[in-house]
């Protein structure tokens, strides 16, 4: 298992330990849905999956209460998928779990070096896409 997948597993385990049902794909989807929502087509492009797979993921998120569909303000044919309050709570739990997951990096490199690393990563890919490598 690579360090990256191990980190993702620790984040997902931390989210589950905080009482949320989900899988790693949810976090990648939430990254695109926050803060203003997205269409299933936007989500498909962000995740590098088919529109059908994105629609199935959206169906699952809606069924679990993490997201809801709303009319798109700029396109009457499209539906905007937005996080619900439960979806935002899931996101906060994932952020807490992520901090715990990178703690070994902090212990190895020091907090200031990890901050520099994060800053450099944001400069390389400031808006993503942050997506899994399925």
PDB file of C-alpha atoms in Angstrom:
ATOM      1  CA  UNK A   1       0.000   0.000   0.000  1.00  0.00           C
ATOM      2  CA  UNK A   2       1.438   3.392  -0.962  1.00  0.00           C
ATOM      3  CA  UNK A   3       1.743   6.197   1.568  1.00  0.00           C
ATOM      4  CA  UNK A   4      -0.930   8.114  -0.357  1.00  0.00           C
ATOM      5  CA  UNK A   5      -3.484   5.299  -0.260  1.00  0.00           C
ATOM      6  CA  UNK A   6      -2.586   4.631   3.367  1.00  0.00           C
ATOM      7  CA  UNK A   7      -3.284   8.289   4.141  1.00  0.00           C
ATOM      8  CA  UNK A   8      -6.625   8.098   2.318  1.00  0.00           C
ATOM      9  CA  UNK A   9      -7.528   4.973   4.265  1.00  0.00           C
ATOM     10  CA  UNK A  10      -6.707   6.724   7.553  1.00  0.00           C
ATOM     11  CA  UNK A  11      -8.854   9.707   6.560  1.00  0.00           C
ATOM     12  CA  UNK A  12     -11.773   7.474   5.566  1.00  0.00           C
ATOM     13  CA  UNK A  13     -11.412   5.435   8.773  1.00  0.00           C
ATOM     14  CA  UNK A  14     -11.405   8.687  10.762  1.00  0.00           C
ATOM     15  CA  UNK A  15     -14.604   9.847   9.069  1.00  0.00           C
ATOM     16  CA  UNK A  16     -16.291   6.518   9.796  1.00  0.00           C
ATOM     17  CA  UNK A  17     -15.083   6.669  13.429  1.00  0.00           C
ATOM     18  CA  UNK A  18     -16.827  10.039  13.684  1.00  0.00           C
ATOM     19  CA  UNK A  19     -20.125   8.385  12.805  1.00  0.00           C
ATOM     20  CA  UNK A  20     -20.421   8.947   9.065  1.00  0.00           C
ATOM     21  CA  UNK A  21     -21.127   6.289   6.486  1.00  0.00           C
ATOM     22  CA  UNK A  22     -19.123   6.732   3.341  1.00  0.00           C
ATOM     23  CA  UNK A  23     -16.170   5.939   1.190  1.00  0.00           C
ATOM     24  CA  UNK A  24     -13.163   7.821  -0.113  1.00  0.00           C
ATOM     25  CA  UNK A  25     -14.950   8.823  -3.320  1.00  0.00           C
ATOM     26  CA  UNK A  26     -17.308  10.976  -1.255  1.00  0.00           C
ATOM     27  CA  UNK A  27     -14.481  13.229  -0.121  1.00  0.00           C
ATOM     28  CA  UNK A  28     -13.269  13.722  -3.680  1.00  0.00           C
ATOM     29  CA  UNK A  29     -16.821  14.567  -4.755  1.00  0.00           C
ATOM     30  CA  UNK A  30     -17.326  16.951  -1.820  1.00  0.00           C
ATOM     31  CA  UNK A  31     -14.189  18.830  -2.872  1.00  0.00           C
ATOM     32  CA  UNK A  32     -15.968  19.736  -6.124  1.00  0.00           C
ATOM     33  CA  UNK A  33     -19.416  20.290  -4.629  1.00  0.00           C
ATOM     34  CA  UNK A  34     -18.179  22.755  -2.010  1.00  0.00           C
ATOM     35  CA  UNK A  35     -18.779  25.633  -1.757  1.00  0.00           C
ATOM     36  CA  UNK A  36     -21.333  26.417  -4.489  1.00  0.00           C
ATOM     37  CA  UNK A  37     -22.407  23.046  -5.855  1.00  0.00           C
ATOM     38  CA  UNK A  38     -21.871  21.472  -9.265  1.00  0.00           C
ATOM     39  CA  UNK A  39     -23.739  19.541 -11.900  1.00  0.00           C
ATOM     40  CA  UNK A  40     -23.268  15.791 -12.320  1.00  0.00           C
ATOM     41  CA  UNK A  41     -21.406  16.615 -15.550  1.00  0.00           C
ATOM     42  CA  UNK A  42     -19.032  18.919 -13.637  1.00  0.00           C
ATOM     43  CA  UNK A  43     -18.523  16.193 -11.062  1.00  0.00           C
ATOM     44  CA  UNK A  44     -17.794  13.606 -13.758  1.00  0.00           C
ATOM     45  CA  UNK A  45     -15.125  15.838 -15.277  1.00  0.00           C
ATOM     46  CA  UNK A  46     -13.604  16.559 -11.861  1.00  0.00           C
ATOM     47  CA  UNK A  47     -13.432  12.889 -10.886  1.00  0.00           C
ATOM     48  CA  UNK A  48     -12.440  11.596 -14.314  1.00  0.00           C
ATOM     49  CA  UNK A  49     -15.435   9.259 -14.501  1.00  0.00           C
ATOM     50  CA  UNK A  50     -18.375   8.862 -16.852  1.00  0.00           C
ATOM     51  CA  UNK A  51     -21.503  10.971 -16.498  1.00  0.00           C
ATOM     52  CA  UNK A  52     -23.412   7.797 -15.654  1.00  0.00           C
ATOM     53  CA  UNK A  53     -21.013   6.954 -12.825  1.00  0.00           C
ATOM     54  CA  UNK A  54     -21.242  10.535 -11.541  1.00  0.00           C
ATOM     55  CA  UNK A  55     -25.050  10.329 -11.609  1.00  0.00           C
ATOM     56  CA  UNK A  56     -24.911   7.101  -9.600  1.00  0.00           C
ATOM     57  CA  UNK A  57     -22.577   8.747  -7.081  1.00  0.00           C
ATOM     58  CA  UNK A  58     -24.921  11.740  -6.806  1.00  0.00           C
ATOM     59  CA  UNK A  59     -27.866   9.369  -6.287  1.00  0.00           C
ATOM     60  CA  UNK A  60     -25.956   7.718  -3.439  1.00  0.00           C
ATOM     61  CA  UNK A  61     -25.024  11.064  -1.853  1.00  0.00           C
ATOM     62  CA  UNK A  62     -28.643  12.220  -2.036  1.00  0.00           C
ATOM     63  CA  UNK A  63     -29.929   8.909  -0.649  1.00  0.00           C
ATOM     64  CA  UNK A  64     -27.541   9.169   2.321  1.00  0.00           C
ATOM     65  CA  UNK A  65     -28.575  12.782   2.946  1.00  0.00           C
ATOM     66  CA  UNK A  66     -25.174  14.339   2.140  1.00  0.00           C
ATOM     67  CA  UNK A  67     -26.328  16.271  -0.926  1.00  0.00           C
ATOM     68  CA  UNK A  68     -29.474  17.500  -2.613  1.00  0.00           C
ATOM     69  CA  UNK A  69     -30.430  18.476  -6.128  1.00  0.00           C
ATOM     70  CA  UNK A  70     -31.653  21.999  -6.800  1.00  0.00           C
ATOM     71  CA  UNK A  71     -32.625  23.882  -9.938  1.00  0.00           C
ATOM     72  CA  UNK A  72     -29.534  25.303 -11.636  1.00  0.00           C
ATOM     73  CA  UNK A  73     -29.669  29.110 -11.506  1.00  0.00           C
ATOM     74  CA  UNK A  74     -28.129  29.529 -14.963  1.00  0.00           C
ATOM     75  CA  UNK A  75     -29.373  26.495 -16.884  1.00  0.00           C
ATOM     76  CA  UNK A  76     -33.002  25.367 -16.737  1.00  0.00           C
ATOM     77  CA  UNK A  77     -32.034  21.940 -18.123  1.00  0.00           C
ATOM     78  CA  UNK A  78     -29.444  21.187 -15.434  1.00  0.00           C
ATOM     79  CA  UNK A  79     -29.678  20.339 -11.758  1.00  0.00           C
ATOM     80  CA  UNK A  80     -27.212  21.735  -9.241  1.00  0.00           C
ATOM     81  CA  UNK A  81     -25.964  19.276  -6.629  1.00  0.00           C
ATOM     82  CA  UNK A  82     -25.178  20.962  -3.306  1.00  0.00           C
ATOM     83  CA  UNK A  83     -24.064  19.708   0.078  1.00  0.00           C
ATOM     84  CA  UNK A  84     -26.644  19.489   2.836  1.00  0.00           C
ATOM     85  CA  UNK A  85     -25.855  20.348   6.447  1.00  0.00           C
ATOM     86  CA  UNK A  86     -25.016  16.665   6.938  1.00  0.00           C
ATOM     87  CA  UNK A  87     -22.670  16.851   3.935  1.00  0.00           C
ATOM     88  CA  UNK A  88     -20.905  19.856   5.442  1.00  0.00           C
ATOM     89  CA  UNK A  89     -20.589  17.972   8.761  1.00  0.00           C
ATOM     90  CA  UNK A  90     -19.033  15.061   6.847  1.00  0.00           C
ATOM     91  CA  UNK A  91     -16.591  17.517   5.265  1.00  0.00           C
ATOM     92  CA  UNK A  92     -15.598  18.914   8.676  1.00  0.00           C
ATOM     93  CA  UNK A  93     -15.087  15.358   9.978  1.00  0.00           C
ATOM     94  CA  UNK A  94     -12.880  14.600   6.958  1.00  0.00           C
ATOM     95  CA  UNK A  95     -10.792  17.720   7.616  1.00  0.00           C
ATOM     96  CA  UNK A  96     -10.270  16.644  11.237  1.00  0.00           C
ATOM     97  CA  UNK A  97      -9.356  13.126  10.121  1.00  0.00           C
ATOM     98  CA  UNK A  98      -6.964  14.528   7.497  1.00  0.00           C
ATOM     99  CA  UNK A  99      -5.127  16.509  10.163  1.00  0.00           C
ATOM    100  CA  UNK A 100      -4.702  13.300  12.139  1.00  0.00           C
ATOM    101  CA  UNK A 101      -3.607  11.381   9.034  1.00  0.00           C
ATOM    102  CA  UNK A 102      -0.798  13.805   8.220  1.00  0.00           C
ATOM    103  CA  UNK A 103       0.456  13.909  11.799  1.00  0.00           C
ATOM    104  CA  UNK A 104       3.216  11.402  10.955  1.00  0.00           C
ATOM    105  CA  UNK A 105       4.406  13.852   8.271  1.00  0.00           C
ATOM    106  CA  UNK A 106       4.475  16.634  10.856  1.00  0.00           C
ATOM    107  CA  UNK A 107       6.476  14.429  13.201  1.00  0.00           C
ATOM    108  CA  UNK A 108       8.927  13.566  10.415  1.00  0.00           C
ATOM    109  CA  UNK A 109       9.302  16.982   8.749  1.00  0.00           C
ATOM    110  CA  UNK A 110       8.091  19.452  11.345  1.00  0.00           C
ATOM    111  CA  UNK A 111       4.995  21.639  11.216  1.00  0.00           C
ATOM    112  CA  UNK A 112       6.613  24.493   9.289  1.00  0.00           C
ATOM    113  CA  UNK A 113       7.920  22.152   6.562  1.00  0.00           C
ATOM    114  CA  UNK A 114       4.487  20.556   6.152  1.00  0.00           C
ATOM    115  CA  UNK A 115       2.981  24.044   5.849  1.00  0.00           C
ATOM    116  CA  UNK A 116       5.529  24.879   3.136  1.00  0.00           C
ATOM    117  CA  UNK A 117       4.750  21.588   1.371  1.00  0.00           C
ATOM    118  CA  UNK A 118       1.011  22.326   1.426  1.00  0.00           C
ATOM    119  CA  UNK A 119       1.600  25.844   0.131  1.00  0.00           C
ATOM    120  CA  UNK A 120       3.692  24.536  -2.749  1.00  0.00           C
ATOM    121  CA  UNK A 121       1.079  21.937  -3.627  1.00  0.00           C
ATOM    122  CA  UNK A 122      -1.615  24.645  -3.688  1.00  0.00           C
ATOM    123  CA  UNK A 123       0.555  26.696  -6.055  1.00  0.00           C
ATOM    124  CA  UNK A 124       0.973  23.718  -8.373  1.00  0.00           C
ATOM    125  CA  UNK A 125      -2.741  22.817  -8.421  1.00  0.00           C
ATOM    126  CA  UNK A 126      -4.670  25.642  -6.742  1.00  0.00           C
ATOM    127  CA  UNK A 127      -8.122  24.479  -7.821  1.00  0.00           C
ATOM    128  CA  UNK A 128      -7.641  20.779  -8.384  1.00  0.00           C
ATOM    129  CA  UNK A 129      -8.840  18.650  -9.768  1.00  0.00           C
ATOM    130  CA  UNK A 130      -8.351  16.650  -6.636  1.00  0.00           C
ATOM    131  CA  UNK A 131      -9.412  13.225  -7.689  1.00  0.00           C
ATOM    132  CA  UNK A 132      -8.685   9.609  -7.025  1.00  0.00           C
ATOM    133  CA  UNK A 133      -6.583   7.463  -9.275  1.00  0.00           C
ATOM    134  CA  UNK A 134      -9.003   4.640  -9.876  1.00  0.00           C
TER     135      UNK A 134
END
